[in-house]
């Protein structure tokens, strides 16, 4: 029950803390062993000539002292091994008081027990606050000197001898110095243990926050991909299905068949997008193995994809009865772009053109891809109804809950250190302008 003096630091602590814990454990074992040996020697000397009269009282007190000391150390050891066990540390001063009282009774009956003072000095120094430990050690030293004098010459009226003073005094001084060093070592080990626990806790919190941030980022990515691919595809399928149903009601089987073919193509494209989405690959439309329209180069998958997207948009608008002319223009010499650039530009065109034929009711839409040396730019223009950009880019979006596509696009562009500008007003059409820096040409092929 040695309280803080004998509460060993955590075994799992790294480096110096573990070494300090070993030293403290060795010192604790030495202390307990020293107390046991000194008590055993005193009992042996007491019983050597044979027990007479008061010797039986001394033996009984010695056995009680051994039991009290053993009880305290066992309880402390069990608690240090398993904190769920009874914690004896709040009762350490009472335990020390019982040990000291039994020791005082023993030194009054026999001088052989005075040498137990040295392990008791350590207990006093480490269980009691320093302001109380030093007076307690001083008083114990005086009592040892008095006991030695009484049992050796005091009963016959002899004078106090110098060895009776120097022995206990030097022993007490040595115990104080050693105890203070022990206390300093313990405090250092405890400080390192607490620092190690704080480091582990901080690492766990950091790992948890990074995991949460990664989860949120992945959710945002999933939301962007679903909105820009599957959601738009399903919307197109619903519209084409309604158009085919209307054509069947009108008896126009040729138109219905054409609409159903568009539904099949859109569903197939969505399926490919979903499979690619699960694998985390680039959009299928950007695959170099995708079919290339006549006159385009297989080295320009983004150009081919944008041209096909304009054609598809025009077809889907016609299926709804809208006369939308969608055109793709290329300016400059195409260069090979990193996959994140190509994906962002394609998704931007998909989202913008979806807004054109769903919301804008435009007659003309133009997608212009420009390679300007230090940057790549894409402008999507339409002459439709227009809108207030601030209402869409606000956190709440439109009152109907739409507008997520533009916010998703802003996140994509920002992640690539690019810029997104939207110029629009009611009745004046819309221009979505994207600028992405190309940076070092040697790094353009990095994924």
Coordinates of C-alpha atoms in Angstrom, one line a residue:
X1 CA 0.0 0.0 0.0
X2 CA 2.9 2.3 -0.8
X3 CA 0.6 4.8 -2.7
X4 CA 2.4 6.8 -5.3
X5 CA 5.8 5.5 -4.4
X6 CA 5.0 2.0 -5.6
X7 CA 2.4 2.5 -8.3
X8 CA 4.3 1.2 -11.2
X9 CA 3.9 3.1 -14.5
X10 CA 2.3 1.4 -17.4
X11 CA 4.2 -1.5 -18.8
X12 CA 3.2 -0.6 -22.3
X13 CA 4.9 2.8 -22.2
X14 CA 7.7 3.2 -24.6
X15 CA 11.4 3.6 -24.2
X16 CA 12.6 5.5 -21.1
X17 CA 9.2 5.0 -19.3
X18 CA 9.6 1.2 -19.5
X19 CA 13.2 1.4 -18.3
X20 CA 12.2 3.6 -15.4
X21 CA 9.3 1.2 -14.5
X22 CA 11.8 -1.6 -14.3
X23 CA 14.1 0.4 -12.0
X24 CA 11.1 1.3 -9.8
X25 CA 10.0 -2.3 -9.6
X26 CA 13.5 -3.4 -8.6
X27 CA 13.7 -0.7 -5.9
X28 CA 10.2 -1.8 -4.6
X29 CA 11.3 -5.4 -4.4
X30 CA 14.5 -4.4 -2.6
X31 CA 12.5 -2.4 -0.1
X32 CA 10.0 -5.2 0.7
X33 CA 12.8 -7.7 0.8
X34 CA 14.9 -5.5 3.1
X35 CA 12.0 -5.0 5.5
X36 CA 11.3 -8.8 5.6
X37 CA 14.9 -9.7 6.1
X38 CA 15.4 -7.1 8.9
X39 CA 12.2 -8.3 10.6
X40 CA 13.2 -12.0 10.3
X41 CA 16.7 -11.3 11.7
X42 CA 15.2 -9.5 14.6
X43 CA 12.8 -12.3 15.4
X44 CA 15.6 -14.9 15.0
X45 CA 17.8 -12.9 17.5
X46 CA 14.8 -12.6 19.8
X47 CA 14.0 -16.4 19.7
X48 CA 17.7 -17.5 19.7
X49 CA 18.3 -17.7 23.4
X50 CA 14.8 -18.9 24.0
X51 CA 11.6 -16.9 24.6
X52 CA 11.0 -15.6 28.1
X53 CA 8.3 -13.4 29.5
X54 CA 8.1 -10.2 27.4
X55 CA 9.7 -11.9 24.4
X56 CA 6.4 -13.6 23.7
X57 CA 4.8 -10.1 23.5
X58 CA 7.5 -9.0 21.1
X59 CA 7.0 -12.1 18.9
X60 CA 3.3 -11.5 18.8
X61 CA 3.8 -7.8 17.8
X62 CA 6.3 -8.9 15.2
X63 CA 3.9 -11.3 13.6
X64 CA 1.1 -8.7 13.6
X65 CA 3.5 -6.2 12.0
X66 CA 4.4 -8.7 9.3
X67 CA 0.7 -9.4 8.6
X68 CA -0.2 -5.7 8.4
X69 CA 2.8 -5.0 6.1
X70 CA 2.0 -8.0 3.9
X71 CA -1.6 -7.1 3.7
X72 CA -0.8 -3.6 2.5
X73 CA 1.7 -4.7 -0.1
X74 CA -0.6 -7.5 -1.5
X75 CA -3.6 -5.1 -1.8
X76 CA -1.4 -2.5 -3.6
X77 CA 0.0 -5.2 -5.9
X78 CA -3.4 -6.5 -6.9
X79 CA -4.7 -3.0 -7.6
X80 CA -1.6 -2.1 -9.7
X81 CA -2.1 -5.3 -11.7
X82 CA -5.9 -4.9 -12.1
X83 CA -7.3 -1.4 -11.3
X84 CA -10.8 -3.0 -10.9
X85 CA -9.6 -4.4 -7.6
X86 CA -9.9 -2.5 -4.3
X87 CA -7.8 0.6 -4.4
X88 CA -5.9 0.9 -1.1
X89 CA -4.0 4.1 -1.8
X90 CA -6.5 6.4 0.0
X91 CA -5.8 4.4 3.2
X92 CA -2.0 4.4 2.8
X93 CA -1.4 7.0 5.6
X94 CA -3.5 4.8 8.0
X95 CA -1.6 1.7 7.0
X96 CA 1.7 3.6 7.6
X97 CA 0.5 4.8 11.0
X98 CA -0.3 1.2 12.0
X99 CA 3.2 0.0 10.8
X100 CA 4.9 2.8 12.7
X101 CA 2.9 2.2 15.9
X102 CA 3.7 -1.5 15.9
X103 CA 7.4 -0.7 15.2
X104 CA 7.4 1.7 18.2
X105 CA 6.0 -0.9 20.4
X106 CA 8.6 -3.4 19.2
X107 CA 11.6 -1.1 19.7
X108 CA 10.4 -0.4 23.2
X109 CA 10.5 -4.2 24.0
X110 CA 13.7 -5.1 22.0
X111 CA 16.6 -3.2 20.5
X112 CA 16.8 -5.8 17.6
X113 CA 13.8 -4.1 15.9
X114 CA 15.3 -0.6 15.7
X115 CA 16.9 -1.4 12.3
X116 CA 13.5 -1.6 10.7
X117 CA 13.7 2.2 10.8
X118 CA 15.5 2.3 7.5
X119 CA 12.8 0.8 5.3
X120 CA 10.2 2.7 7.4
X121 CA 12.1 5.9 6.5
X122 CA 11.5 5.2 2.8
X123 CA 7.8 4.5 3.4
X124 CA 7.4 7.8 5.3
X125 CA 9.2 9.7 2.7
X126 CA 7.1 8.4 -0.2
X127 CA 3.7 8.0 1.4
X128 CA 3.6 11.3 3.3
X129 CA 4.0 14.8 1.8
X130 CA 7.6 16.1 2.1
X131 CA 6.6 18.7 4.7
X132 CA 5.4 15.8 6.9
X133 CA 7.8 13.1 5.9
X134 CA 11.0 15.0 7.0
X135 CA 9.7 15.7 10.6
X136 CA 8.4 12.0 10.8
X137 CA 11.9 10.8 9.8
X138 CA 13.5 13.1 12.3
X139 CA 11.3 11.9 15.1
X140 CA 11.8 8.3 14.1
X141 CA 15.6 8.8 14.2
X142 CA 15.4 10.3 17.6
X143 CA 13.3 7.4 18.8
X144 CA 15.8 4.9 17.4
X145 CA 18.6 6.8 19.2
X146 CA 16.6 6.7 22.5
X147 CA 15.8 3.0 22.1
X148 CA 19.5 2.2 21.5
X149 CA 20.5 4.2 24.5
X150 CA 17.8 2.7 26.7
X151 CA 18.4 -0.9 25.8
X152 CA 22.2 -0.7 25.9
X153 CA 23.2 1.7 28.7
X154 CA 20.2 3.7 29.7
X155 CA 18.8 1.1 32.1
X156 CA 22.1 1.3 34.1
X157 CA 22.3 5.1 33.9
X158 CA 25.1 5.0 31.3
X159 CA 25.8 8.0 29.0
X160 CA 24.7 8.3 25.4
X161 CA 27.5 7.1 23.1
X162 CA 28.5 8.6 19.8
X163 CA 27.9 5.5 17.6
X164 CA 24.3 5.4 18.9
X165 CA 23.8 8.8 17.4
X166 CA 25.9 8.6 14.2
X167 CA 24.5 5.3 13.0
X168 CA 20.8 6.3 13.0
X169 CA 21.6 9.8 11.8
X170 CA 23.7 8.7 8.8
X171 CA 21.1 6.0 8.1
X172 CA 18.3 8.6 8.1
X173 CA 20.3 11.0 5.9
X174 CA 21.1 8.2 3.4
X175 CA 17.4 7.2 3.4
X176 CA 16.3 10.8 2.7
X177 CA 18.8 11.3 -0.2
X178 CA 18.0 7.9 -1.7
X179 CA 14.3 8.5 -1.2
X180 CA 14.4 11.9 -2.8
X181 CA 16.2 10.3 -5.8
X182 CA 13.6 7.6 -5.9
X183 CA 10.8 10.2 -5.8
X184 CA 12.4 12.1 -8.6
X185 CA 12.7 9.0 -10.7
X186 CA 9.1 8.1 -10.0
X187 CA 7.9 11.5 -11.0
X188 CA 9.9 11.4 -14.2
X189 CA 8.6 8.0 -15.0
X190 CA 5.0 9.0 -14.2
X191 CA 5.4 12.1 -16.4
X192 CA 6.6 10.0 -19.3
X193 CA 3.8 7.6 -18.8
X194 CA 1.2 10.4 -18.8
X195 CA 2.9 11.9 -21.9
X196 CA 2.8 8.5 -23.6
X197 CA -0.9 8.0 -22.8
X198 CA -1.6 11.5 -24.1
X199 CA 0.3 10.7 -27.3
X200 CA -1.6 7.5 -27.8
X201 CA -4.9 9.3 -27.1
X202 CA -3.9 12.1 -29.5
X203 CA -3.0 9.6 -32.2
X204 CA -6.3 7.8 -31.7
X205 CA -8.2 11.0 -31.9
X206 CA -6.2 12.0 -35.0
X207 CA -6.8 8.7 -36.7
X208 CA -10.5 8.9 -35.8
X209 CA -10.8 12.5 -37.2
X210 CA -8.9 11.5 -40.3
X211 CA -11.2 8.5 -40.7
X212 CA -14.3 10.7 -40.3
X213 CA -12.9 13.3 -42.7
X214 CA -12.2 10.5 -45.2
X215 CA -15.7 9.2 -44.7
X216 CA -17.2 12.6 -45.3
X217 CA -15.0 13.2 -48.4
X218 CA -16.0 9.8 -49.8
X219 CA -19.6 10.6 -49.2
X220 CA -19.2 13.9 -51.0
X221 CA -17.5 12.1 -53.9
X222 CA -20.2 9.5 -54.1
X223 CA -22.9 12.2 -54.1
X224 CA -21.1 14.1 -56.9
X225 CA -20.6 10.9 -59.0
X226 CA -24.2 9.8 -58.5
X227 CA -25.6 13.2 -59.4
X228 CA -23.4 13.7 -62.4
X229 CA -23.9 10.2 -63.9
X230 CA -26.6 7.9 -62.6
X231 CA -29.1 10.5 -61.6
X232 CA -28.9 12.3 -64.9
X233 CA -29.1 9.0 -66.8
X234 CA -32.2 7.9 -64.9
X235 CA -33.8 11.3 -65.6
X236 CA -33.1 10.9 -69.3
X237 CA -34.5 7.3 -69.2
X238 CA -37.7 8.6 -67.5
X239 CA -38.2 11.3 -70.1
X240 CA -37.4 9.0 -73.0
X241 CA -39.9 6.4 -71.6
X242 CA -42.6 9.0 -71.3
X243 CA -41.9 10.2 -74.9
X244 CA -42.1 6.6 -76.2
X245 CA -45.3 6.0 -74.3
X246 CA -46.8 9.1 -75.9
X247 CA -45.6 8.0 -79.3
X248 CA -47.3 4.6 -78.8
X249 CA -50.5 6.3 -77.8
X250 CA -50.3 8.4 -81.0
X251 CA -49.7 5.2 -83.1
X252 CA -46.2 6.4 -84.1
X253 CA -44.3 3.2 -83.6
X254 CA -41.2 4.4 -85.5
X255 CA -40.7 7.2 -83.0
X256 CA -41.5 5.0 -80.1
X257 CA -39.0 2.4 -81.3
X258 CA -36.4 5.2 -81.7
X259 CA -37.1 6.5 -78.2
X260 CA -36.8 3.0 -76.7
X261 CA -33.5 2.5 -78.5
X262 CA -32.3 5.7 -76.8
X263 CA -33.5 4.3 -73.5
X264 CA -31.5 1.2 -74.0
X265 CA -28.4 3.1 -75.0
X266 CA -28.7 5.4 -71.9
X267 CA -29.3 2.4 -69.6
X268 CA -26.3 0.7 -71.1
X269 CA -24.2 3.8 -70.6
X270 CA -25.4 4.1 -67.0
X271 CA -24.6 0.5 -66.3
X272 CA -21.1 1.1 -67.6
X273 CA -20.8 4.2 -65.5
X274 CA -22.0 2.3 -62.4
X275 CA -19.5 -0.5 -62.9
X276 CA -16.7 2.0 -63.5
X277 CA -17.9 4.0 -60.5
X278 CA -17.6 0.9 -58.3
X279 CA -14.1 0.2 -59.5
X280 CA -13.1 3.8 -59.1
X281 CA -11.9 4.1 -62.7
X282 CA -12.2 6.9 -65.2
X283 CA -15.6 7.5 -66.8
X284 CA -16.2 5.0 -69.6
X285 CA -16.8 7.9 -72.1
X286 CA -13.1 8.8 -71.6
X287 CA -11.8 5.3 -72.3
X288 CA -9.4 5.2 -75.2
X289 CA -11.2 2.0 -76.3
X290 CA -14.5 3.9 -76.6
X291 CA -15.8 4.1 -80.1
X292 CA -14.5 7.3 -81.9
X293 CA -16.7 9.1 -84.4
X294 CA -15.3 9.6 -87.8
X295 CA -12.8 12.3 -88.1
X296 CA -11.6 12.3 -84.5
X297 CA -8.4 11.0 -83.2
X298 CA -8.2 8.2 -80.7
X299 CA -5.6 10.3 -78.8
X300 CA -8.3 12.8 -77.9
X301 CA -10.9 10.9 -75.7
X302 CA -12.1 14.1 -74.1
X303 CA -12.8 15.8 -77.4
X304 CA -14.6 12.7 -78.7
X305 CA -16.6 12.4 -75.5
X306 CA -17.7 16.0 -75.6
X307 CA -18.7 15.8 -79.2
X308 CA -20.8 12.7 -78.5
X309 CA -22.3 14.3 -75.5
X310 CA -23.5 17.3 -77.6
X311 CA -25.1 14.9 -80.1
X312 CA -26.8 12.9 -77.4
X313 CA -28.1 16.1 -75.7
X314 CA -29.6 17.2 -79.0
X315 CA -31.2 13.8 -79.5
X316 CA -32.7 13.7 -76.0
X317 CA -34.0 17.3 -76.4
X318 CA -35.7 16.3 -79.7
X319 CA -37.3 13.4 -78.0
X320 CA -39.0 15.8 -75.6
X321 CA -40.2 17.9 -78.5
X322 CA -37.6 20.6 -78.0
X323 CA -35.6 22.1 -80.9
X324 CA -32.2 22.4 -79.3
X325 CA -29.1 22.7 -81.5
X326 CA -26.1 21.6 -79.5
X327 CA -22.6 22.2 -81.0
X328 CA -19.1 21.4 -79.9
X329 CA -16.1 23.7 -80.8
X330 CA -12.4 23.0 -80.3
X331 CA -9.8 25.8 -80.1
X332 CA -6.1 25.2 -79.9
X333 CA -4.1 22.0 -80.1
X334 CA -5.3 19.3 -77.7
X335 CA -2.8 18.1 -75.2
X336 CA -3.1 15.0 -73.0
X337 CA -4.7 15.9 -69.7
X338 CA -4.5 14.1 -66.4
X339 CA -7.5 11.9 -65.7
X340 CA -8.9 14.2 -62.9
X341 CA -8.9 17.1 -65.5
X342 CA -10.7 15.1 -68.1
X343 CA -13.2 13.7 -65.6
X344 CA -14.0 17.2 -64.2
X345 CA -14.4 18.7 -67.7
X346 CA -16.7 15.9 -68.9
X347 CA -18.8 16.0 -65.7
X348 CA -19.0 19.8 -66.0
X349 CA -20.3 19.5 -69.6
X350 CA -22.8 16.7 -68.6
X351 CA -24.2 18.7 -65.7
X352 CA -24.4 22.0 -67.6
X353 CA -26.0 20.5 -70.7
X354 CA -28.5 18.6 -68.5
X355 CA -29.5 21.9 -67.0
X356 CA -29.8 23.4 -70.5
X357 CA -32.3 21.0 -71.9
X358 CA -34.2 20.4 -68.6
X359 CA -34.4 24.0 -67.2
X360 CA -33.2 26.5 -69.7
X361 CA -35.5 25.7 -72.7
X362 CA -32.8 27.0 -74.9
X363 CA -32.6 26.9 -78.7
X364 CA -28.8 26.8 -78.9
X365 CA -26.1 25.4 -76.7
X366 CA -22.4 25.6 -77.5
X367 CA -19.6 23.7 -75.7
X368 CA -16.1 25.2 -76.4
X369 CA -13.0 23.5 -75.3
X370 CA -9.8 25.6 -75.5
X371 CA -6.2 24.7 -74.9
X372 CA -4.5 28.0 -74.1
X373 CA -0.9 26.8 -73.2
X374 CA -0.8 27.4 -69.5
X375 CA -4.4 26.4 -68.9
X376 CA -7.3 24.5 -70.4
X377 CA -10.7 26.2 -70.6
X378 CA -14.2 25.1 -71.3
X379 CA -17.2 27.4 -71.8
X380 CA -20.8 26.1 -72.0
X381 CA -23.2 28.7 -73.5
X382 CA -26.9 28.6 -74.0
X383 CA -29.5 31.2 -75.0
X384 CA -32.1 29.9 -72.7
X385 CA -34.2 31.3 -69.8
X386 CA -31.2 32.1 -67.6
X387 CA -31.4 32.5 -63.8
X388 CA -29.9 34.3 -60.8
X389 CA -26.5 32.6 -60.1
X390 CA -26.5 33.7 -56.4
X391 CA -29.8 31.8 -55.8
X392 CA -28.2 28.5 -57.1
X393 CA -24.8 28.8 -55.5
X394 CA -26.2 29.7 -52.1
X395 CA -25.9 27.0 -49.4
X396 CA -29.7 26.4 -49.5
X397 CA -29.7 26.2 -53.4
X398 CA -33.0 26.7 -55.2
X399 CA -36.3 26.5 -53.3
X400 CA -37.1 23.2 -55.1
X401 CA -33.9 21.7 -53.8
X402 CA -32.0 21.7 -57.1
X403 CA -28.7 23.4 -57.8
X404 CA -26.6 20.6 -56.3
X405 CA -24.9 20.0 -59.7
X406 CA -23.3 23.5 -59.8
X407 CA -22.1 23.2 -56.2
X408 CA -20.7 19.7 -57.0
X409 CA -19.0 21.2 -60.0
X410 CA -17.5 24.0 -57.9
X411 CA -16.0 21.4 -55.5
X412 CA -14.4 19.5 -58.4
X413 CA -12.9 22.6 -59.9
X414 CA -11.6 24.0 -56.6
X415 CA -9.9 20.6 -55.9
X416 CA -7.9 21.2 -59.1
X417 CA -7.0 24.8 -58.2
X418 CA -9.2 26.0 -61.0
X419 CA -11.9 28.6 -61.3
X420 CA -15.6 28.4 -62.1
X421 CA -17.5 31.5 -63.3
X422 CA -21.2 31.6 -64.0
X423 CA -22.7 34.5 -66.0
X424 CA -26.4 34.5 -66.2
X425 CA -29.6 36.6 -65.8
X426 CA -33.3 35.9 -66.3
X427 CA -34.0 35.9 -70.0
X428 CA -30.4 36.4 -71.1
X429 CA -29.0 32.9 -71.3
X430 CA -26.1 31.4 -69.3
X431 CA -22.4 31.0 -69.7
X432 CA -20.5 28.5 -67.5
X433 CA -16.8 29.1 -67.7
X434 CA -14.2 26.8 -66.3
X435 CA -10.4 27.4 -66.1
X436 CA -7.9 24.7 -65.0
X437 CA -4.2 25.4 -64.8
X438 CA -2.0 23.0 -66.7
X439 CA 1.2 23.6 -64.7
X440 CA 4.4 21.8 -65.6
X441 CA 3.9 20.0 -68.9
X442 CA 6.0 17.1 -67.6
X443 CA 3.4 16.5 -64.9
X444 CA 0.3 16.5 -67.2
X445 CA 0.2 12.8 -67.5
X446 CA 0.1 12.2 -63.7
X447 CA -3.1 10.5 -62.7

